[in-house]
XYZ file of C-alpha atoms in Angstrom:
568
model
C 92.497 109.493 55.841
C 88.803 109.456 53.476
C 86.241 108.907 56.384
C 82.743 109.225 56.830
C 81.551 111.833 59.887
C 80.399 108.831 62.247
C 81.117 105.603 62.248
C 77.396 104.686 62.609
C 77.153 105.450 59.028
C 79.089 102.932 57.676
C 77.992 99.465 56.589
C 80.044 97.594 59.484
C 77.684 99.252 62.166
C 74.395 98.928 60.585
C 75.795 94.918 59.487
C 76.332 94.810 63.374
C 73.179 96.011 64.252
C 71.495 93.978 62.312
C 73.487 90.997 63.688
C 72.035 91.579 67.070
C 69.111 89.672 66.513
C 71.112 86.549 65.644
C 72.949 86.729 68.853
C 69.965 87.414 70.890
C 68.540 84.275 69.752
C 71.696 82.242 71.127
C 72.597 81.616 74.897
C 75.843 81.490 76.344
C 75.190 77.949 77.322
C 74.993 76.697 73.992
C 77.685 78.572 72.631
C 80.154 77.431 75.274
C 79.301 73.833 74.223
C 81.079 74.528 70.740
C 84.917 73.492 71.927
C 85.869 74.830 68.401
C 84.563 78.257 69.059
C 86.079 78.445 72.641
C 89.348 77.669 71.460
C 89.110 80.203 68.886
C 88.378 82.826 71.622
C 91.634 82.140 73.935
C 94.885 84.469 73.096
C 98.164 84.055 74.885
C 100.958 86.769 74.782
C 103.998 86.863 77.318
C 102.654 84.795 80.089
C 99.040 86.357 79.853
C 96.041 84.380 79.063
C 92.619 86.159 77.729
C 89.579 83.928 77.657
C 86.797 85.774 75.966
C 84.587 82.732 74.945
C 81.884 83.902 77.510
C 81.344 87.067 75.511
C 77.986 86.936 73.328
C 79.584 86.581 70.346
C 80.008 84.005 67.366
C 83.086 83.726 64.880
C 80.687 85.682 62.719
C 80.443 88.538 65.214
C 84.162 88.956 65.446
C 84.261 88.909 61.468
C 82.021 92.050 61.606
C 84.190 93.735 64.600
C 86.993 93.275 62.886
C 85.333 95.010 59.585
C 83.970 97.898 61.768
C 87.877 98.113 62.974
C 88.806 98.378 59.571
C 85.919 101.257 58.541
C 86.862 103.558 61.441
C 90.912 102.967 60.324
C 91.753 101.662 63.737
C 95.392 100.629 62.522
C 95.985 103.886 61.090
C 94.793 105.824 64.326
C 97.128 103.522 66.573
C 100.085 104.351 63.913
C 99.494 108.268 63.916
C 99.222 107.764 68.169
C 102.873 106.002 67.855
C 104.251 108.328 65.460
C 103.443 111.349 67.703
C 100.775 113.073 65.602
C 98.769 115.659 67.400
C 95.407 113.178 67.705
C 94.471 115.159 70.696
C 92.811 117.738 68.113
C 91.012 119.882 70.570
C 93.768 120.589 72.675
C 96.653 120.201 69.485
C 98.703 117.513 71.316
C 100.185 114.255 70.341
C 99.423 111.526 72.993
C 102.421 109.550 73.710
C 102.074 107.837 76.797
C 103.978 104.515 75.186
C 107.030 107.048 75.086
C 107.365 107.025 78.588
C 108.367 103.150 79.143
C 109.857 102.832 75.439
C 113.693 101.502 75.280
C 116.453 104.261 75.394
C 117.155 103.505 71.756
C 113.550 104.091 70.373
C 113.125 106.998 67.972
C 109.645 108.723 68.702
C 109.613 112.043 66.979
C 106.966 114.826 67.570
C 106.845 118.413 66.829
C 110.577 117.707 65.432
C 111.707 116.236 68.726
C 112.794 112.830 69.591
C 110.759 113.084 72.927
C 112.174 109.248 74.076
C 115.436 110.973 74.828
C 113.477 113.369 76.700
C 111.988 110.887 78.835
C 115.404 109.281 79.426
C 116.896 112.308 80.767
C 113.972 112.712 83.380
C 114.229 109.217 84.266
C 118.106 109.550 84.846
C 117.702 112.327 86.916
C 114.835 110.408 89.201
C 117.256 107.159 89.380
C 120.287 109.421 90.348
C 117.589 111.498 93.214
C 116.039 108.700 94.404
C 119.262 106.635 95.299
C 120.446 109.462 97.022
C 117.406 109.734 99.255
C 117.335 106.012 99.528
C 120.925 105.581 100.626
C 120.823 108.458 102.957
C 123.516 110.470 100.684
C 120.134 113.249 100.577
C 119.027 114.348 104.081
C 116.440 116.450 105.647
C 117.147 120.020 107.499
C 118.344 118.604 110.709
C 120.525 115.787 109.054
C 117.981 112.768 108.895
C 117.524 110.596 106.393
C 114.011 110.697 104.584
C 112.325 107.858 105.374
C 108.346 108.890 104.627
C 107.378 110.440 101.218
C 103.971 112.095 100.865
C 102.977 112.591 97.257
C 100.403 115.451 96.794
C 98.191 115.335 93.564
C 94.754 114.791 92.363
C 93.079 112.834 89.509
C 95.766 110.963 87.381
C 98.304 112.624 89.474
C 97.199 110.409 92.376
C 94.922 107.319 90.979
C 97.784 105.646 89.171
C 100.375 105.823 91.218
C 98.143 104.312 94.260
C 97.206 101.579 92.011
C 100.671 100.606 91.472
C 101.569 101.340 95.076
C 98.842 99.065 96.424
C 99.949 96.408 94.293
C 103.290 96.661 94.808
C 102.813 96.914 98.930
C 102.416 92.951 99.126
C 104.980 91.697 96.365
C 107.992 90.114 98.131
C 110.583 91.698 95.890
C 109.130 95.242 96.799
C 108.446 94.487 100.030
C 112.322 94.144 100.719
C 112.962 97.378 98.362
C 110.937 99.405 100.686
C 111.921 98.325 104.147
C 111.694 101.246 106.409
C 109.791 103.226 104.133
C 106.647 104.752 103.881
C 104.670 106.114 100.758
C 101.057 108.020 101.407
C 99.315 109.910 98.896
C 97.300 113.147 99.484
C 94.938 114.099 96.946
C 91.540 115.242 98.584
C 91.380 118.936 99.465
C 89.119 117.697 102.469
C 91.379 118.610 105.463
C 90.613 115.054 106.788
C 92.952 113.539 103.986
C 95.449 116.188 104.929
C 95.503 115.088 108.688
C 95.205 111.251 107.854
C 98.354 111.597 105.452
C 100.444 113.019 108.097
C 99.274 111.320 111.121
C 102.620 109.865 112.693
C 105.146 111.393 110.593
C 107.821 113.228 111.550
C 108.715 116.108 109.449
C 112.506 115.937 109.857
C 111.902 112.392 108.069
C 109.667 113.145 105.562
C 109.610 113.800 101.788
C 106.736 115.838 100.192
C 106.361 115.554 96.542
C 103.991 118.088 94.922
C 102.672 116.492 91.386
C 100.928 119.309 89.259
C 102.111 119.920 85.720
C 100.946 123.640 85.570
C 101.581 124.336 89.772
C 97.922 125.824 89.650
C 95.543 123.000 90.270
C 93.585 124.502 92.981
C 93.087 121.385 95.114
C 96.722 120.308 95.037
C 98.395 123.788 95.730
C 96.155 124.177 98.669
C 97.449 120.993 99.864
C 100.874 121.715 99.186
C 100.918 125.089 100.996
C 99.279 122.990 103.930
C 102.112 120.636 104.074
C 104.706 123.641 103.477
C 103.446 125.062 106.871
C 103.736 121.605 108.445
C 106.862 121.659 107.787
C 108.025 125.291 108.356
C 105.907 125.118 111.542
C 108.416 122.426 112.652
C 111.713 122.894 111.197
C 111.896 126.450 109.984
C 111.183 127.966 106.457
C 114.991 127.079 105.307
C 113.770 123.619 105.459
C 111.540 123.367 102.479
C 114.204 123.346 99.935
C 115.007 120.289 101.448
C 111.833 118.453 102.254
C 109.799 119.384 99.142
C 110.569 118.493 95.503
C 108.044 118.854 92.504
C 106.907 117.099 89.516
C 105.826 120.017 86.889
C 106.315 122.060 83.942
C 106.124 125.223 85.252
C 109.637 126.102 87.015
C 108.715 129.542 87.693
C 106.114 128.890 90.022
C 107.947 126.064 91.580
C 110.955 128.069 92.792
C 108.190 131.083 93.416
C 106.674 128.390 95.961
C 109.855 127.814 97.593
C 111.137 124.399 96.115
C 114.774 124.482 94.486
C 113.971 124.544 90.167
C 116.795 121.855 90.633
C 114.567 119.351 92.370
C 111.575 119.699 89.779
C 110.704 116.594 87.408
C 109.611 117.377 84.026
C 106.814 115.566 82.006
C 105.384 117.006 78.922
C 101.940 118.340 77.187
C 101.582 115.024 75.194
C 101.090 113.160 78.633
C 97.481 113.134 79.812
C 96.998 113.231 83.511
C 95.271 109.864 83.371
C 98.047 108.270 81.127
C 100.844 109.642 83.487
C 101.578 106.969 85.954
C 104.468 106.091 83.837
C 106.071 109.318 84.379
C 107.767 111.123 86.720
C 104.111 111.265 88.272
C 104.475 107.938 89.144
C 108.015 106.887 88.898
C 109.564 109.289 91.246
C 107.297 108.528 94.407
C 107.431 105.109 93.310
C 111.263 104.827 93.150
C 111.746 106.523 96.258
C 109.453 103.674 97.869
C 110.875 100.938 96.229
C 113.718 101.937 94.167
C 114.018 102.647 90.381
C 115.209 99.236 89.351
C 112.153 97.748 90.570
C 109.825 100.695 89.087
C 112.033 99.686 85.490
C 110.364 96.377 85.609
C 107.092 97.980 85.936
C 107.894 100.302 82.968
C 109.013 97.254 80.886
C 105.658 95.286 81.451
C 103.711 98.171 79.703
C 106.335 98.224 77.120
C 105.465 94.465 76.499
C 102.120 95.336 75.684
C 102.722 98.393 73.964
C 104.764 96.558 71.443
C 102.140 93.670 71.438
C 99.579 96.336 70.751
C 101.333 98.187 67.799
C 102.505 94.812 65.800
C 100.103 92.154 66.725
C 97.284 91.218 63.950
C 94.047 92.324 65.552
C 92.919 88.754 65.659
C 95.318 87.848 68.410
C 95.713 91.700 69.880
C 94.644 91.489 73.578
C 93.788 95.469 74.131
C 92.284 95.103 70.389
C 90.183 92.160 71.261
C 88.779 93.697 74.600
C 88.467 97.244 73.075
C 86.058 95.740 70.394
C 84.281 93.454 72.702
C 83.590 96.724 74.832
C 82.152 98.517 71.635
C 80.058 95.535 71.102
C 78.623 95.242 74.276
C 77.919 99.266 75.058
C 76.998 100.171 71.679
C 74.862 97.038 69.989
C 73.885 95.070 73.127
C 73.180 98.009 75.364
C 75.099 97.223 78.263
C 75.793 100.741 80.116
C 78.332 99.315 82.609
C 81.328 97.145 83.250
C 82.620 95.257 86.143
C 86.220 95.231 86.852
C 86.808 91.985 89.263
C 90.403 91.362 90.099
C 90.579 88.134 92.429
C 93.671 89.618 94.295
C 93.473 92.228 97.116
C 96.515 93.802 95.544
C 94.519 94.956 92.705
C 91.751 96.694 94.947
C 92.913 100.175 93.614
C 92.531 98.996 89.860
C 88.790 99.698 89.274
C 89.257 103.355 90.823
C 92.229 104.026 88.712
C 90.304 102.465 85.402
C 87.313 104.397 86.324
C 88.875 107.733 85.667
C 91.070 106.413 82.847
C 87.690 105.102 81.289
C 85.230 107.765 82.085
C 86.946 111.130 81.677
C 88.826 109.398 78.384
C 85.744 108.127 76.662
C 82.519 110.359 78.603
C 81.782 111.990 75.371
C 78.636 113.289 73.645
C 80.121 114.597 70.198
C 82.529 112.812 67.640
C 86.256 114.366 67.621
C 84.772 116.714 64.598
C 82.151 117.985 67.026
C 79.196 115.967 65.554
C 76.346 114.876 68.359
C 76.699 110.913 68.869
C 73.544 108.878 67.551
C 74.512 106.047 69.916
C 76.094 105.051 73.194
C 79.716 105.654 73.689
C 81.521 105.412 77.132
C 80.540 102.644 80.075
C 80.091 103.113 83.976
C 83.255 101.477 85.119
C 83.170 100.083 88.566
C 84.573 97.223 90.674
C 85.724 95.419 93.763
C 88.242 92.594 94.280
C 86.847 89.114 94.546
C 85.545 87.488 96.753
C 84.349 90.991 98.507
C 82.323 92.054 95.389
C 80.515 88.823 95.501
C 78.931 89.644 98.772
C 78.098 93.019 97.593
C 77.308 93.783 94.091
C 76.743 90.472 92.453
C 73.441 89.757 93.233
C 72.596 92.842 90.615
C 74.953 91.000 88.006
C 73.505 87.660 88.363
C 69.764 88.379 88.779
C 69.518 92.219 87.828
C 70.817 94.273 85.232
C 73.277 92.894 82.660
C 76.719 94.034 83.287
C 79.774 92.540 81.161
C 82.439 91.549 83.681
C 86.181 91.544 83.539
C 87.664 88.582 85.715
C 91.164 89.167 86.616
C 93.181 86.064 88.201
C 96.486 85.389 89.466
C 98.503 81.970 89.076
C 100.478 82.627 92.252
C 99.866 84.465 95.305
C 101.944 87.368 96.383
C 101.825 85.937 99.807
C 100.867 82.077 99.953
C 98.771 80.930 102.446
C 98.254 76.943 103.372
C 96.403 75.798 106.674
C 97.176 72.018 107.503
C 94.023 70.052 107.429
C 92.587 72.159 104.785
C 91.112 70.951 101.355
C 92.817 73.857 99.476
C 95.042 76.811 100.126
C 93.764 80.225 100.732
C 94.604 81.384 97.131
C 92.923 78.339 95.596
C 89.788 78.996 97.776
C 89.807 82.464 96.085
C 90.855 81.287 92.602
C 87.813 78.418 92.971
C 85.509 81.614 92.721
C 87.392 83.337 89.793
C 86.869 80.154 87.976
C 82.998 79.665 89.202
C 81.688 83.245 88.524
C 82.123 83.560 84.952
C 80.250 79.814 84.048
C 77.754 81.142 87.026
C 77.017 84.245 84.795
C 77.237 82.264 81.635
C 74.818 78.957 82.253
C 72.519 80.732 85.036
C 69.814 78.010 86.295
C 66.835 77.014 84.626
C 63.322 76.122 86.207
C 63.621 72.875 85.146
C 66.735 72.126 87.005
C 65.315 73.842 90.104
C 62.313 71.407 89.936
C 64.734 68.269 89.829
C 66.417 69.619 93.020
C 63.163 69.971 94.719
C 63.031 73.470 95.173
C 59.854 74.728 96.402
C 57.487 75.917 93.460
C 57.015 79.160 95.103
C 60.933 79.697 95.331
C 61.624 78.912 91.721
C 60.986 82.589 90.240
C 63.636 83.613 93.172
C 66.123 80.962 92.744
C 66.176 80.783 88.674
C 69.165 82.624 87.149
C 68.554 83.655 83.490
C 72.550 83.579 82.817
C 73.711 84.485 79.148
C 75.457 87.311 81.092
C 78.916 88.041 79.453
C 82.565 87.985 80.971
C 85.809 87.736 80.003
C 88.630 86.314 82.000
C 92.164 87.478 82.158
C 94.941 85.232 83.786
C 98.151 86.576 84.937
C 101.101 84.734 85.809
C 102.102 86.573 88.996
C 101.483 89.870 90.427
C 104.745 91.517 90.159
C 106.090 94.941 89.180
C 106.285 93.713 85.592
C 102.766 92.100 85.325
C 101.297 95.157 87.214
C 102.924 97.168 84.180
C 101.238 94.859 81.585
C 97.727 95.220 83.191
C 98.040 99.226 83.539
C 99.125 98.853 79.463
C 96.342 96.569 78.287
C 93.323 98.963 79.794
C 95.093 102.099 78.729
C 95.161 100.830 75.254
C 91.863 98.842 75.390
C 90.094 102.680 76.048
C 91.954 103.948 73.423
C 90.469 101.270 70.872
C 87.192 102.049 71.954
C 87.355 105.727 71.376
C 88.852 105.350 68.240
C 85.944 102.861 66.761
C 83.452 105.617 68.419
C 85.193 108.314 66.223
C 85.695 110.369 69.971
C 88.557 112.329 71.228
C 89.505 109.873 74.268
C 92.329 112.286 75.409
C 90.635 115.938 76.268
C 88.293 116.065 79.217
C 86.495 119.306 78.824
C 83.716 118.565 81.133
C 86.174 118.311 84.347
C 86.802 122.167 83.445
C 83.158 123.516 84.212
C 82.812 122.649 87.737
C 86.096 124.043 88.358
C 85.025 127.333 86.788
C 82.062 127.384 88.766
C 84.073 126.573 92.084
C 85.864 129.734 91.560
C 82.690 131.952 92.121
C 81.571 130.290 94.867
C 85.315 130.336 96.658
C 85.129 133.980 96.145
C 81.802 134.629 97.787
C 82.809 132.555 100.667
C 85.818 134.758 101.408
C 83.615 138.051 100.974
C 80.961 136.765 103.209
C 83.451 135.320 105.972
C 85.771 138.251 105.835
C 83.213 141.359 105.179
C 79.893 139.774 106.180
C 78.749 140.166 102.255
C 75.405 138.554 101.731
C 75.409 135.523 99.070
C 74.595 137.228 95.559
C 74.209 136.024 92.198
C 73.488 132.396 92.641
C 70.146 130.607 91.992
C 67.996 129.847 95.163
C 69.007 126.536 95.530
C 72.614 127.412 95.839
C 72.132 130.558 97.750
C 69.916 128.592 100.379
C 72.594 125.671 100.560
C 75.480 128.304 100.842
C 73.691 130.631 103.440
C 73.106 127.635 105.607
C 76.569 126.596 105.463
C 77.986 130.050 106.438
C 75.177 130.084 109.279
C 77.250 127.425 110.845
C 80.305 128.990 113.125
C 83.410 127.923 111.253
C 85.922 125.413 113.313
C 88.535 127.591 112.080
C 89.610 130.892 113.997
C 88.655 133.788 112.072
C 92.098 135.600 113.116
C 95.070 134.996 110.241
C 96.881 132.342 112.279
C 97.986 129.203 110.557
C 95.487 126.364 112.166
C 96.555 122.961 111.292
C 95.064 119.393 111.797
C 95.213 118.083 115.657
C 95.643 114.430 114.975
């Protein structure tokens, strides 16, 4: 593939840089009056509607962005990902989360193997195991059915499954499937999280799923050992094999830990942690809670978008469009952040999940070839469900910094409510804000309009809204397992598009590793100081002072070797 070292050296990039002046001379309140323009900026697919007419673009802008995609060899990079090539060059790995939801007869070869057949072996194993647990054929050490699941993992082994679980909790079909069951997640090594995750649970009826690819992740394994002690304290050492299973590739350490290797569910190096919710990482705990057939619908929703992303021309391709618009906002219009604003409480964990997928993927300062980037890449992702966010950070979005917004709405509520005598239903009230906020951001309010409303002159500067603040709206038909899968895949592919355009590696995360290595030194020092009274040495003055202050405080944990578990 012939290419230049940096996308910013290409003509399409420079052309877009020059085009910024043209866009800065426009205002969204005028652009929105162009009906023909607005019509071209709406895309429908499989029940979804994307409206990006409130982005600061004209048709000419989109043409230039498509030219940029061609210069970045976007289609070729997408094909290379789907073909199983090692596009994660710094780790020499394929990137194949699309294989996790591929249909059984699909063939995707990587390193000489059809990875889809491997995926389905694990899916079949999950289906068989979870049906045994849910039916009561698999019971705990005392013969009781296992009704509660605690999934232990961190980062990608936690945020994605938690997002999907939270979104499904109020879906009627999921509610019926999960009756009498609980799914909890333990991620933080903070003992408070341990206490919260086991409060009210009985070890006799609890299954622990330990999620760690290598079975060496420090936080996860300490939490896993803690829950193992919780089980042993109540039921004895022999109970571990009945009450703990693993999602891992390190069978040796799984067995050494005390988990039956037959109860280990595999995933692969070509699955990045933050892209792993469709692997056993998410599918196992979610199937234990909701049943495999419902989780399969989630996978099918993601597959729907995978096919759309792979085969649809860019002009009608939802992930490509939203990815290109993000590049435009970040690298050309200078917006450092993006707000994710779902108008559904069920999607309250969407923004935290996308924070990781986006910021861990595209938080890079060099190209995939190791060349420092002379432009801004990546964005700060944050968000809250509407209308909560409106009473939190929307002030800044309306009158402070310009933050492009993703508004996500749902045609039908999972749990409709209407009170007799009210003007609208509760969902109508929610969606009224979904429709109003993008226009308020786009149009703003001028001093002239305020004068006509007889606003006192001294208040006019405070009540003026400049408008011209970009957003896009994504409307879902409902929020069932299938739609949740669609939404996940749209964001995954959008983030890949951004990275492909910027010419970075969106699939490694070396920055995460640095803090881990430094923490190892601190851990060793704490142990020596606690057990042998050694002074703090080898750190800078600041860290030495902080560590010494921490060690001065008497630990609430006894110094003798007796196991000490949460008291809640």
